[in-house]
Amino acid sequence: MKQTKISEAVVRRLPIYLQVLNELNNREVQTVSSQELGVKLDLNPAQIRKDLAYFGDFGRKGIGYDVTYLIEKIRQILKLDQTINVALVGAGNLGHALCNYNKYSKDNMKIIAVFDVHPSKIGSQINNLTVMPMDMLKQTVEENNIRIGIITVPGFEAQNVANQFIDAGIEGLLNFAPAILKVPEEIRIHHADFTKELLSLAYYLERERDDENEPNLD
Amino acid sequence: MKQTKISEAVVRRLPIYLQVLNELNNREVQTVSSQELGVKLDLNPAQIRKDLAYFGDFGRKGIGYDVTYLIEKIRQILKLDQTINVALVGAGNLGHALCNYNKYSKDNMKIIAVFDVHPSKIGSQINNLTVMPMDMLKQTVEENNIRIGIITVPGFEAQNVANQFIDAGIEGLLNFAPAILKVPEEIRIHHADFTKELLSLAYYLERERDDENEPNLD
DNA sequence: TAGATTGTTAATCGATTAACAATC
DNA sequence: TAGATTGTTAATCGATTAACAATC
């Protein structure tokens, strides 16, 4: 298929495909059909085929997709075949968690610098990284070709941190703070605010009939 | 508007509305129009009006929406007006982060119990909660009317934890582990897997001209 | 060959946006 | 009243799904 503009919905599914494919690869499965992927992911096989076909003819008619080849291709599409350096601001528990997670990742996307706004945190170690003060952000970003910034500070500090990242020349931001950030159009910003997931989850719970004060039956 | 089936897209926007409204409320803004909300959230005003109208006539023609009233209404819709107890499994950094976050929340959604699969973690304190062993999960869930489970364990443990939550009678799950979980249809599961956000963010970066690679054809 | 499965077009479905009467 | 803004219908846009020729 020719290069149409690819919708965000499609791009967001690519990492999910990659995850299943990696699992299949670990189990040394050679080949997979859109049908099988669809069952695993609860997606329509036609959608999976269409998504992949935006980027090239990766499958073989009558056969399916070669698992390792498709992994390679999706990694290319997501630019995981090149090194992408990441910086993180906010050396709290969440920051720690992300750095740890990073350690185990095979992706070429690595958190290579950690910053904090609070003097008490500066100099402490997270894995093999030393927490740096904010006034070293710009220089560090420039010198290390850091392209993505992760924000794990409290909401009220988030905009300020975002501004400093942007000033330093970052291309993309991943924001964990519960705040709506204003960024220039050319900066890509993704949100990873779990509170929103939690609140929308509550919507789907059964409403408790709590008005009649039923006692806990145990 | 009458009660049509409400789409997931609509429900997912409700927490975002709530966030902006809370900010406005903190600044003691009395009234807001869909126009103003649209500018702040980069959403079409008609969409905002339509979303809200699914649940009732909350606005006043010619005036807009009363901020505190709309907050109250959205909180009702999301069931944040009632207490919803939450349990978390996985007392690592991410688990810690979520528990801390929780402390500051005004919502009636509270993490009231923390578990871990590893003996070394049992008995340690997170805020005012003592980390409990997994064999206390079912009893605790039942006795405390815990309705939501949060999973912050490594991917390979996630399915097992999910199964135990389901066995204990949980209604909804929030999964942070990078794993695709199989759950019965009646269990609502939301994913908060930041790696996916990070990977899809990489897609939108400019491809580096790092070697002789052909540029993107778009 | 017969069966399986892709890539792609066409049909369907659903979500977003425009437009406007109602009304504050 | 005149201006503003809602709630809602109709129009548009885009995404998903079905169907099928191509082909392994």
Short mmCIF file of C-alpha atoms (C1' of nucleotides) in Angstrom, two decimals:
data_model
loop_
_atom_site.label_atom_id
_atom_site.label_comp_id
_atom_site.label_asym_id
_atom_site.label_seq_id
_atom_site.Cartn_x
_atom_site.Cartn_y
_atom_site.Cartn_z
CA MET A 1 0.00 0.00 0.00
CA LYS A 2 1.20 3.49 -0.80
CA GLN A 3 2.19 5.90 1.93
CA THR A 4 -1.06 7.46 3.10
CA LYS A 5 -1.02 9.58 6.24
CA ILE A 6 -0.98 7.03 9.01
CA SER A 7 -3.47 7.53 11.81
CA GLU A 8 -2.54 7.66 15.44
CA ALA A 9 -4.71 4.63 16.16
CA VAL A 10 -2.52 2.57 13.85
CA VAL A 11 0.73 3.77 15.41
CA ARG A 12 -0.55 3.01 18.89
CA ARG A 13 -1.22 -0.57 17.92
CA LEU A 14 2.29 -1.18 16.63
CA PRO A 15 3.87 -1.56 20.09
CA ILE A 16 1.16 -4.06 20.98
CA TYR A 17 1.92 -6.11 17.90
CA LEU A 18 5.56 -5.93 18.82
CA GLN A 19 4.87 -7.23 22.30
CA VAL A 20 2.97 -10.30 21.08
CA LEU A 21 5.52 -10.95 18.39
CA ASN A 22 8.31 -10.86 20.93
CA GLU A 23 6.44 -13.38 23.05
CA LEU A 24 5.99 -15.63 20.02
CA ASN A 25 9.64 -15.21 19.19
CA ASN A 26 10.64 -16.24 22.70
CA ARG A 27 8.63 -19.39 22.21
CA GLU A 28 10.43 -19.88 18.92
CA VAL A 29 7.29 -19.60 16.85
CA GLN A 30 8.37 -19.00 13.24
CA THR A 31 5.22 -17.79 11.56
CA VAL A 32 1.97 -16.18 12.60
CA SER A 33 -1.23 -15.28 10.75
CA SER A 34 -3.32 -12.14 11.21
CA GLN A 35 -6.01 -14.54 12.38
CA GLU A 36 -3.86 -15.81 15.26
CA LEU A 37 -2.69 -12.33 16.21
CA GLY A 38 -6.30 -11.20 16.17
CA VAL A 39 -7.33 -13.88 18.64
CA LYS A 40 -4.49 -13.03 20.99
CA LEU A 41 -5.11 -9.30 20.89
CA ASP A 42 -8.86 -9.34 20.47
CA LEU A 43 -8.56 -7.40 17.24
CA ASN A 44 -10.03 -7.93 13.81
CA PRO A 45 -7.52 -9.75 11.55
CA ALA A 46 -8.35 -7.45 8.66
CA GLN A 47 -7.39 -4.50 10.81
CA ILE A 48 -4.05 -6.06 11.65
CA ARG A 49 -3.32 -6.79 8.01
CA LYS A 50 -4.31 -3.30 7.03
CA ASP A 51 -2.21 -1.71 9.76
CA LEU A 52 0.87 -3.62 8.67
CA ALA A 53 0.23 -3.04 4.99
CA TYR A 54 0.53 0.72 5.50
CA PHE A 55 4.23 0.17 5.97
CA GLY A 56 4.99 -2.52 3.46
CA ASP A 57 4.21 -6.03 2.26
CA PHE A 58 5.50 -7.93 5.25
CA GLY A 59 3.43 -11.09 4.92
CA ARG A 60 3.26 -13.98 2.51
CA LYS A 61 -0.05 -14.99 1.00
CA GLY A 62 -1.12 -18.41 2.10
CA ILE A 63 1.55 -18.46 4.81
CA GLY A 64 1.30 -15.53 7.17
CA TYR A 65 4.00 -13.35 8.70
CA ASP A 66 7.51 -14.41 9.59
CA VAL A 67 7.82 -13.51 13.25
CA THR A 68 11.43 -12.35 13.37
CA TYR A 69 11.11 -10.46 10.10
CA LEU A 70 7.98 -8.65 11.28
CA ILE A 71 9.63 -7.76 14.59
CA GLU A 72 12.53 -6.29 12.68
CA LYS A 73 10.22 -4.30 10.46
CA ILE A 74 8.08 -2.91 13.28
CA ARG A 75 11.20 -1.98 15.19
CA GLN A 76 12.37 -0.05 12.16
CA ILE A 77 9.04 1.71 11.83
CA LEU A 78 9.12 2.73 15.49
CA LYS A 79 12.77 3.72 15.07
CA LEU A 80 13.83 1.24 17.73
CA ASP A 81 16.63 0.15 15.46
CA GLN A 82 18.47 3.36 16.24
CA THR A 83 19.62 4.59 19.62
CA ILE A 84 17.24 7.12 21.12
CA ASN A 85 18.50 8.82 24.23
CA VAL A 86 16.05 9.81 26.93
CA ALA A 87 16.30 12.09 29.95
CA LEU A 88 14.08 12.00 32.99
CA VAL A 89 13.21 14.77 35.44
CA GLY A 90 11.85 13.76 38.81
CA ALA A 91 13.87 11.27 40.82
CA GLY A 92 11.00 10.09 42.99
CA ASN A 93 9.54 6.61 43.18
CA LEU A 94 8.02 6.84 39.74
CA GLY A 95 11.29 8.05 38.27
CA HIS A 96 13.05 5.16 39.95
CA ALA A 97 10.51 2.72 38.59
CA LEU A 98 11.02 3.93 35.04
CA CYS A 99 14.81 3.77 35.34
CA ASN A 100 14.60 0.22 36.61
CA TYR A 101 12.24 -0.79 33.93
CA ASN A 102 14.67 0.60 31.46
CA LYS A 103 17.44 -1.61 32.72
CA TYR A 104 15.71 -4.73 31.46
CA SER A 105 14.63 -3.33 28.13
CA LYS A 106 16.21 -4.58 24.96
CA ASP A 107 15.14 -1.47 23.13
CA ASN A 108 17.65 1.08 22.04
CA MET A 109 15.72 3.64 23.94
CA LYS A 110 17.61 4.37 27.12
CA ILE A 111 17.27 6.80 29.99
CA ILE A 112 20.81 8.14 30.12
CA ALA A 113 20.35 11.12 32.45
CA VAL A 114 18.22 11.87 35.50
CA PHE A 115 17.51 15.31 36.95
CA ASP A 116 15.66 16.68 39.92
CA VAL A 117 14.59 20.14 40.98
CA HIS A 118 15.20 19.48 44.69
CA PRO A 119 18.73 19.94 46.06
CA SER A 120 18.26 17.03 48.45
CA LYS A 121 18.02 14.61 45.53
CA ILE A 122 21.03 15.87 43.61
CA GLY A 123 23.98 13.52 43.65
CA SER A 124 22.02 10.45 44.68
CA GLN A 125 22.34 7.33 42.55
CA ILE A 126 19.69 5.58 40.50
CA ASN A 127 21.16 2.42 39.11
CA ASN A 128 24.32 3.72 37.53
CA LEU A 129 23.09 7.26 37.02
CA THR A 130 23.76 10.23 39.26
CA VAL A 131 20.87 12.64 39.75
CA MET A 132 21.84 16.03 38.33
CA PRO A 133 20.57 19.53 39.01
CA MET A 134 18.26 21.24 36.54
CA ASP A 135 20.85 23.77 35.44
CA MET A 136 22.74 20.95 33.77
CA LEU A 137 19.72 19.88 31.73
CA LYS A 138 20.28 21.93 28.62
CA GLN A 139 23.95 21.15 28.28
CA THR A 140 23.40 17.45 28.91
CA VAL A 141 20.60 17.23 26.37
CA GLU A 142 22.68 18.96 23.72
CA GLU A 143 25.88 17.05 24.33
CA ASN A 144 24.23 13.63 24.42
CA ASN A 145 21.71 14.06 21.65
CA ILE A 146 18.85 13.43 24.03
CA ARG A 147 15.61 13.49 22.07
CA ILE A 148 12.90 12.47 24.51
CA GLY A 149 12.13 13.87 27.94
CA ILE A 150 10.17 12.10 30.65
CA ILE A 151 8.42 14.19 33.28
CA THR A 152 7.80 12.53 36.64
CA VAL A 153 7.43 15.56 38.88
CA PRO A 154 4.32 16.75 40.73
CA GLY A 155 1.69 18.48 38.63
CA PHE A 156 2.56 22.01 39.65
CA GLU A 157 6.18 21.65 38.52
CA ALA A 158 5.40 19.91 35.24
CA GLN A 159 4.93 22.91 32.96
CA ASN A 160 8.17 24.45 34.14
CA VAL A 161 10.07 21.23 33.51
CA ALA A 162 8.44 20.89 30.09
CA ASN A 163 9.56 24.40 29.20
CA GLN A 164 13.13 23.62 30.14
CA PHE A 165 13.08 20.43 28.11
CA ILE A 166 11.76 22.31 25.11
CA ASP A 167 14.31 25.05 25.54
CA ALA A 168 17.00 22.37 25.56
CA GLY A 169 15.79 21.14 22.19
CA ILE A 170 13.92 17.96 23.01
CA GLU A 171 11.65 16.50 20.29
CA GLY A 172 9.18 14.52 22.34
CA LEU A 173 7.84 14.47 25.88
CA LEU A 174 6.26 11.76 27.96
CA ASN A 175 4.34 13.36 30.78
CA PHE A 176 3.33 11.44 33.90
CA ALA A 177 2.24 14.49 35.87
CA PRO A 178 -1.47 15.14 36.27
CA ALA A 179 -1.31 18.44 34.41
CA ILE A 180 -2.32 19.74 31.01
CA LEU A 181 0.87 21.06 29.45
CA LYS A 182 1.15 23.77 26.82
CA VAL A 183 3.81 22.90 24.29
CA PRO A 184 4.62 24.22 20.81
CA GLU A 185 3.07 22.36 17.91
CA GLU A 186 6.32 20.78 16.77
CA ILE A 187 6.85 19.03 20.10
CA ARG A 188 5.19 15.65 20.32
CA ILE A 189 3.72 15.03 23.74
CA HIS A 190 2.28 11.78 25.06
CA HIS A 191 0.50 11.37 28.35
CA ALA A 192 0.86 8.49 30.74
CA ASP A 193 -1.40 9.66 33.48
CA PHE A 194 -2.60 6.56 35.25
CA THR A 195 -5.12 8.48 37.35
CA LYS A 196 -7.19 8.93 34.21
CA GLU A 197 -7.15 5.20 33.60
CA LEU A 198 -8.19 4.61 37.17
CA LEU A 199 -11.03 7.14 37.09
CA SER A 200 -12.43 5.87 33.82
CA LEU A 201 -12.21 2.35 35.21
CA ALA A 202 -14.47 3.38 38.06
CA TYR A 203 -17.14 4.33 35.53
CA TYR A 204 -17.48 0.71 34.52
CA LEU A 205 -18.00 -0.63 38.03
CA GLU A 206 -21.46 -1.57 39.12
CA ARG A 207 -23.02 1.22 41.10
CA GLU A 208 -23.21 0.13 44.72
CA ARG A 209 -26.61 0.05 46.27
CA ASP A 210 -25.07 1.72 49.31
CA ASP A 211 -28.08 3.86 50.21
CA GLU A 212 -29.74 0.98 52.07
CA ASN A 213 -26.67 0.47 54.26
CA GLU A 214 -26.23 -3.20 53.73
CA PRO A 215 -23.82 -4.72 56.23
CA ASN A 216 -20.79 -6.61 54.98
CA LEU A 217 -21.72 -10.25 54.78
CA ASP A 218 -18.80 -12.40 55.75
CA MET B 1 -30.32 13.46 25.68
CA LYS B 2 -31.60 9.99 26.31
CA GLN B 3 -29.37 7.20 27.56
CA THR B 4 -27.71 5.83 24.45
CA LYS B 5 -24.86 3.41 24.93
CA ILE B 6 -21.95 5.64 25.81
CA SER B 7 -18.74 5.05 23.93
CA GLU B 8 -15.43 4.46 25.57
CA ALA B 9 -13.99 7.57 23.93
CA VAL B 10 -16.54 9.66 25.79
CA VAL B 11 -15.83 8.03 29.15
CA ARG B 12 -12.11 8.54 28.71
CA ARG B 13 -12.59 12.25 28.23
CA LEU B 14 -14.55 12.68 31.44
CA PRO B 15 -11.49 12.56 33.74
CA ILE B 16 -9.83 15.17 31.54
CA TYR B 17 -12.81 17.46 31.86
CA LEU B 18 -12.71 16.88 35.59
CA GLN B 19 -9.08 17.86 35.76
CA VAL B 20 -9.58 21.19 33.98
CA LEU B 21 -12.70 21.91 35.97
CA ASN B 22 -10.82 21.31 39.20
CA GLU B 23 -8.15 23.74 38.09
CA LEU B 24 -10.78 26.32 37.27
CA ASN B 25 -12.43 25.70 40.60
CA ASN B 26 -9.15 26.26 42.41
CA ARG B 27 -8.90 29.59 40.69
CA GLU B 28 -12.46 30.28 41.81
CA VAL B 29 -13.83 30.50 38.29
CA GLN B 30 -17.62 30.19 38.54
CA THR B 31 -18.67 29.44 34.99
CA VAL B 32 -17.09 28.00 31.86
CA SER B 33 -18.30 27.56 28.29
CA SER B 34 -17.66 24.59 26.02
CA GLN B 35 -15.73 27.06 23.88
CA GLU B 36 -13.29 27.82 26.71
CA LEU B 37 -12.92 24.19 27.68
CA GLY B 38 -12.29 23.39 24.04
CA VAL B 39 -9.42 25.86 23.84
CA LYS B 40 -7.82 24.51 26.99
CA LEU B 41 -8.11 20.89 25.97
CA ASP B 42 -7.72 21.29 22.24
CA LEU B 43 -11.08 19.68 21.66
CA ASN B 44 -14.04 20.70 19.57
CA PRO B 45 -16.64 22.53 21.72
CA ALA B 46 -19.47 20.63 20.09
CA GLN B 47 -17.84 17.41 21.17
CA ILE B 48 -17.60 18.57 24.75
CA ARG B 49 -21.25 19.63 24.79
CA LYS B 50 -22.28 16.36 23.25
CA ASP B 51 -20.21 14.32 25.70
CA LEU B 52 -21.77 16.05 28.67
CA ALA B 53 -25.27 15.93 27.23
CA TYR B 54 -25.16 12.14 27.23
CA PHE B 55 -25.44 12.31 30.99
CA GLY B 56 -27.82 15.20 31.49
CA ASP B 57 -28.52 18.87 30.86
CA PHE B 58 -25.72 20.31 32.92
CA GLY B 59 -25.33 23.65 31.18
CA ARG B 60 -27.39 26.82 30.82
CA LYS B 61 -28.06 28.23 27.40
CA GLY B 62 -26.44 31.61 26.93
CA ILE B 63 -24.40 31.14 30.11
CA GLY B 64 -22.30 27.98 30.04
CA TYR B 65 -21.57 25.43 32.74
CA ASP B 66 -21.38 26.11 36.46
CA VAL B 67 -17.94 24.78 37.41
CA THR B 68 -18.72 23.32 40.83
CA TYR B 69 -21.99 21.83 39.64
CA LEU B 70 -20.33 20.19 36.66
CA ILE B 71 -17.55 18.81 38.86
CA GLU B 72 -20.15 17.29 41.13
CA LYS B 73 -21.98 15.75 38.21
CA ILE B 74 -18.91 14.27 36.56
CA ARG B 75 -17.80 12.88 39.90
CA GLN B 76 -21.17 11.19 40.21
CA ILE B 77 -20.92 9.76 36.72
CA LEU B 78 -17.47 8.35 37.45
CA LYS B 79 -18.74 7.09 40.83
CA LEU B 80 -16.18 9.17 42.66
CA ASP B 81 -18.89 10.27 45.04
CA GLN B 82 -18.81 6.85 46.65
CA THR B 83 -15.88 5.16 48.32
CA ILE B 84 -14.12 2.71 46.05
CA ASN B 85 -11.51 0.58 47.72
CA VAL B 86 -8.45 -0.48 45.79
CA ALA B 87 -5.76 -3.09 46.42
CA LEU B 88 -2.32 -3.13 44.87
CA VAL B 89 0.01 -6.05 44.24
CA GLY B 90 3.68 -5.29 43.72
CA ALA B 91 5.40 -3.21 46.38
CA GLY B 92 8.22 -2.01 44.15
CA ASN B 93 9.02 1.53 43.13
CA LEU B 94 6.00 1.81 40.93
CA GLY B 95 3.73 0.48 43.67
CA HIS B 96 5.25 3.01 46.04
CA ALA B 97 4.69 5.80 43.55
CA LEU B 98 1.03 4.93 43.19
CA CYS B 99 0.51 4.73 46.94
CA ASN B 100 2.11 8.13 47.40
CA TYR B 101 0.09 9.63 44.64
CA ASN B 102 -2.94 8.29 46.35
CA LYS B 103 -2.15 10.14 49.54
CA TYR B 104 -2.72 13.49 47.93
CA SER B 105 -5.84 12.54 46.07
CA LYS B 106 -9.18 13.98 47.06
CA ASP B 107 -10.97 11.17 45.33
CA ASN B 108 -12.81 8.54 47.25
CA MET B 109 -10.76 5.97 45.51
CA LYS B 110 -8.14 4.74 47.91
CA ILE B 111 -5.49 2.08 47.92
CA ILE B 112 -6.22 0.42 51.24
CA ALA B 113 -4.13 -2.74 50.96
CA VAL B 114 -0.76 -3.62 49.44
CA PHE B 115 0.51 -7.11 48.67
CA ASP B 116 3.68 -8.62 47.34
CA VAL B 117 4.63 -12.07 46.15
CA HIS B 118 8.16 -11.87 47.58
CA PRO B 119 8.70 -12.78 51.24
CA SER B 120 11.38 -10.11 51.59
CA LYS B 121 8.80 -7.39 51.03
CA ILE B 122 6.17 -8.70 53.42
CA GLY B 123 5.76 -6.62 56.54
CA SER B 124 7.46 -3.51 55.19
CA GLN B 125 5.59 -0.23 55.41
CA ILE B 126 4.33 1.96 52.57
CA ASN B 127 2.92 5.10 54.05
CA ASN B 128 0.59 3.70 56.68
CA LEU B 129 0.07 0.37 54.97
CA THR B 130 1.83 -2.88 55.79
CA VAL B 131 2.74 -5.07 52.82
CA MET B 132 0.85 -8.34 53.10
CA PRO B 133 1.48 -11.80 51.64
CA MET B 134 -0.58 -13.00 48.69
CA ASP B 135 -2.40 -15.62 50.71
CA MET B 136 -4.19 -12.82 52.50
CA LEU B 137 -5.44 -11.28 49.27
CA LYS B 138 -8.77 -13.03 48.94
CA GLN B 139 -9.81 -12.54 52.53
CA THR B 140 -8.78 -8.90 52.52
CA VAL B 141 -10.63 -8.16 49.29
CA GLU B 142 -13.77 -9.77 50.57
CA GLU B 143 -13.73 -8.20 54.02
CA ASN B 144 -12.99 -4.71 52.82
CA ASN B 145 -15.19 -4.61 49.75
CA ILE B 146 -12.18 -3.99 47.51
CA ARG B 147 -13.41 -3.56 43.96
CA ILE B 148 -10.36 -2.59 41.95
CA GLY B 149 -6.97 -4.27 41.74
CA ILE B 150 -3.75 -2.63 40.59
CA ILE B 151 -1.01 -4.83 39.20
CA THR B 152 2.54 -3.50 39.46
CA VAL B 153 4.54 -6.70 39.24
CA PRO B 154 6.90 -7.81 36.47
CA GLY B 155 5.27 -9.07 33.29
CA PHE B 156 5.79 -12.75 33.96
CA GLU B 157 3.93 -12.57 37.30
CA ALA B 158 1.07 -10.45 36.07
CA GLN B 159 -1.30 -13.14 34.81
CA ASN B 160 -1.00 -15.07 38.04
CA VAL B 161 -1.74 -11.98 40.10
CA ALA B 162 -4.69 -11.13 37.85
CA ASN B 163 -6.10 -14.61 38.37
CA GLN B 164 -5.88 -14.25 42.13
CA PHE B 165 -7.58 -10.87 42.00
CA ILE B 166 -10.37 -12.30 39.89
CA ASP B 167 -10.73 -15.28 42.19
CA ALA B 168 -11.06 -12.85 45.09
CA GLY B 169 -13.98 -11.17 43.35
CA ILE B 170 -12.50 -7.94 42.03
CA GLU B 171 -14.55 -6.02 39.42
CA GLY B 172 -11.84 -4.06 37.66
CA LEU B 173 -8.09 -4.27 37.08
CA LEU B 174 -5.50 -1.67 36.27
CA ASN B 175 -2.47 -3.40 34.81
CA PHE B 176 0.94 -1.73 34.67
CA ALA B 177 2.81 -4.87 33.68
CA PRO B 178 3.94 -5.25 30.09
CA ALA B 179 1.83 -8.33 29.51
CA ILE B 180 -1.37 -9.17 27.70
CA LEU B 181 -3.69 -10.59 30.31
CA LYS B 182 -6.53 -13.01 29.77
CA VAL B 183 -9.49 -12.11 31.93
CA PRO B 184 -13.16 -13.13 31.86
CA GLU B 185 -15.48 -10.82 29.96
CA GLU B 186 -17.16 -9.44 33.04
CA ILE B 187 -13.88 -8.09 34.44
CA ARG B 188 -13.02 -4.62 33.24
CA ILE B 189 -9.34 -4.25 32.57
CA HIS B 190 -7.45 -1.04 31.80
CA HIS B 191 -3.84 -0.83 30.78
CA ALA B 192 -1.36 1.75 31.93
CA ASP B 193 1.70 0.49 30.19
CA PHE B 194 3.96 3.46 29.69
CA THR B 195 6.36 1.54 27.46
CA LYS B 196 3.72 1.61 24.76
CA GLU B 197 3.45 5.37 25.07
CA LEU B 198 7.18 5.67 24.84
CA LEU B 199 7.49 3.40 21.81
CA SER B 200 4.72 5.14 19.90
CA LEU B 201 6.32 8.48 20.79
CA ALA B 202 9.51 7.34 19.05
CA TYR B 203 7.54 6.89 15.84
CA TYR B 204 6.93 10.62 15.68
CA LEU B 205 10.55 11.62 16.05
CA GLU B 206 12.43 12.71 13.00
CA ARG B 207 14.45 9.87 11.62
CA GLU B 208 18.10 10.57 12.29
CA ARG B 209 20.26 10.87 9.24
CA ASP B 210 22.81 8.78 11.14
CA ASP B 211 24.21 6.79 8.23
CA GLU B 212 23.57 6.19 4.57
CA ASN B 213 19.96 5.21 5.26
CA GLU B 214 17.39 6.48 2.81
CA PRO B 215 15.14 9.21 4.22
CA ASN B 216 11.48 8.50 4.97
CA LEU B 217 9.33 8.52 1.87
CA ASP B 218 6.23 10.43 2.77
"C1'" DT C 1 -4.04 -29.04 -6.98
"C1'" DA C 2 -6.63 -27.55 -2.62
"C1'" DG C 3 -6.36 -24.93 1.39
"C1'" DA C 4 -4.71 -20.95 3.60
"C1'" DT C 5 -3.83 -16.30 4.03
"C1'" DT C 6 -2.33 -11.95 2.38
"C1'" DG C 7 -3.12 -7.09 0.54
"C1'" DT C 8 -6.65 -4.14 -0.86
"C1'" DT C 9 -11.13 -2.39 -2.31
"C1'" DA C 10 -15.76 -1.62 -1.04
"C1'" DA C 11 -19.25 -1.48 2.59
"C1'" DT C 12 -20.31 -0.46 7.11
"C1'" DC C 13 -20.10 1.50 11.28
"C1'" DG C 14 -19.17 5.00 14.58
"C1'" DA C 15 -17.27 9.27 16.03
"C1'" DT C 16 -16.52 14.09 15.21
"C1'" DT C 17 -18.00 18.46 13.62
"C1'" DA C 18 -21.20 21.94 11.73
"C1'" DA C 19 -25.27 24.17 12.10
"C1'" DC C 20 -29.10 26.04 14.36
"C1'" DA C 21 -33.40 26.46 17.13
"C1'" DA C 22 -34.13 27.22 21.90
"C1'" DT C 23 -33.34 30.15 25.53
"C1'" DC C 24 -30.67 32.45 29.22
"C1'" DT D 1 -33.77 43.37 23.32
"C1'" DA D 2 -29.07 41.61 21.50
"C1'" DG D 3 -25.46 38.53 22.33
"C1'" DA D 4 -24.02 34.22 24.01
"C1'" DT D 5 -24.21 29.51 24.47
"C1'" DT D 6 -26.50 25.25 25.14
"C1'" DG D 7 -28.51 20.68 23.48
"C1'" DT D 8 -29.38 18.21 19.46
"C1'" DT D 9 -29.99 16.98 14.64
"C1'" DA D 10 -27.85 16.46 10.30
"C1'" DA D 11 -23.58 16.25 7.62
"C1'" DT D 12 -19.04 14.84 7.40
"C1'" DC D 13 -15.20 12.46 8.27
"C1'" DG D 14 -12.47 8.57 9.48
"C1'" DA D 15 -11.82 4.03 11.19
"C1'" DT D 16 -13.19 -0.72 11.21
"C1'" DT D 17 -14.78 -4.76 8.98
"C1'" DA D 18 -16.23 -7.76 5.11
"C1'" DA D 19 -15.19 -9.66 1.00
"C1'" DC D 20 -12.34 -11.43 -2.46
"C1'" DA D 21 -8.75 -11.75 -6.14
"C1'" DA D 22 -4.01 -12.93 -5.94
"C1'" DT D 23 -0.88 -16.27 -4.72
"C1'" DC D 24 1.96 -19.14 -1.62
#
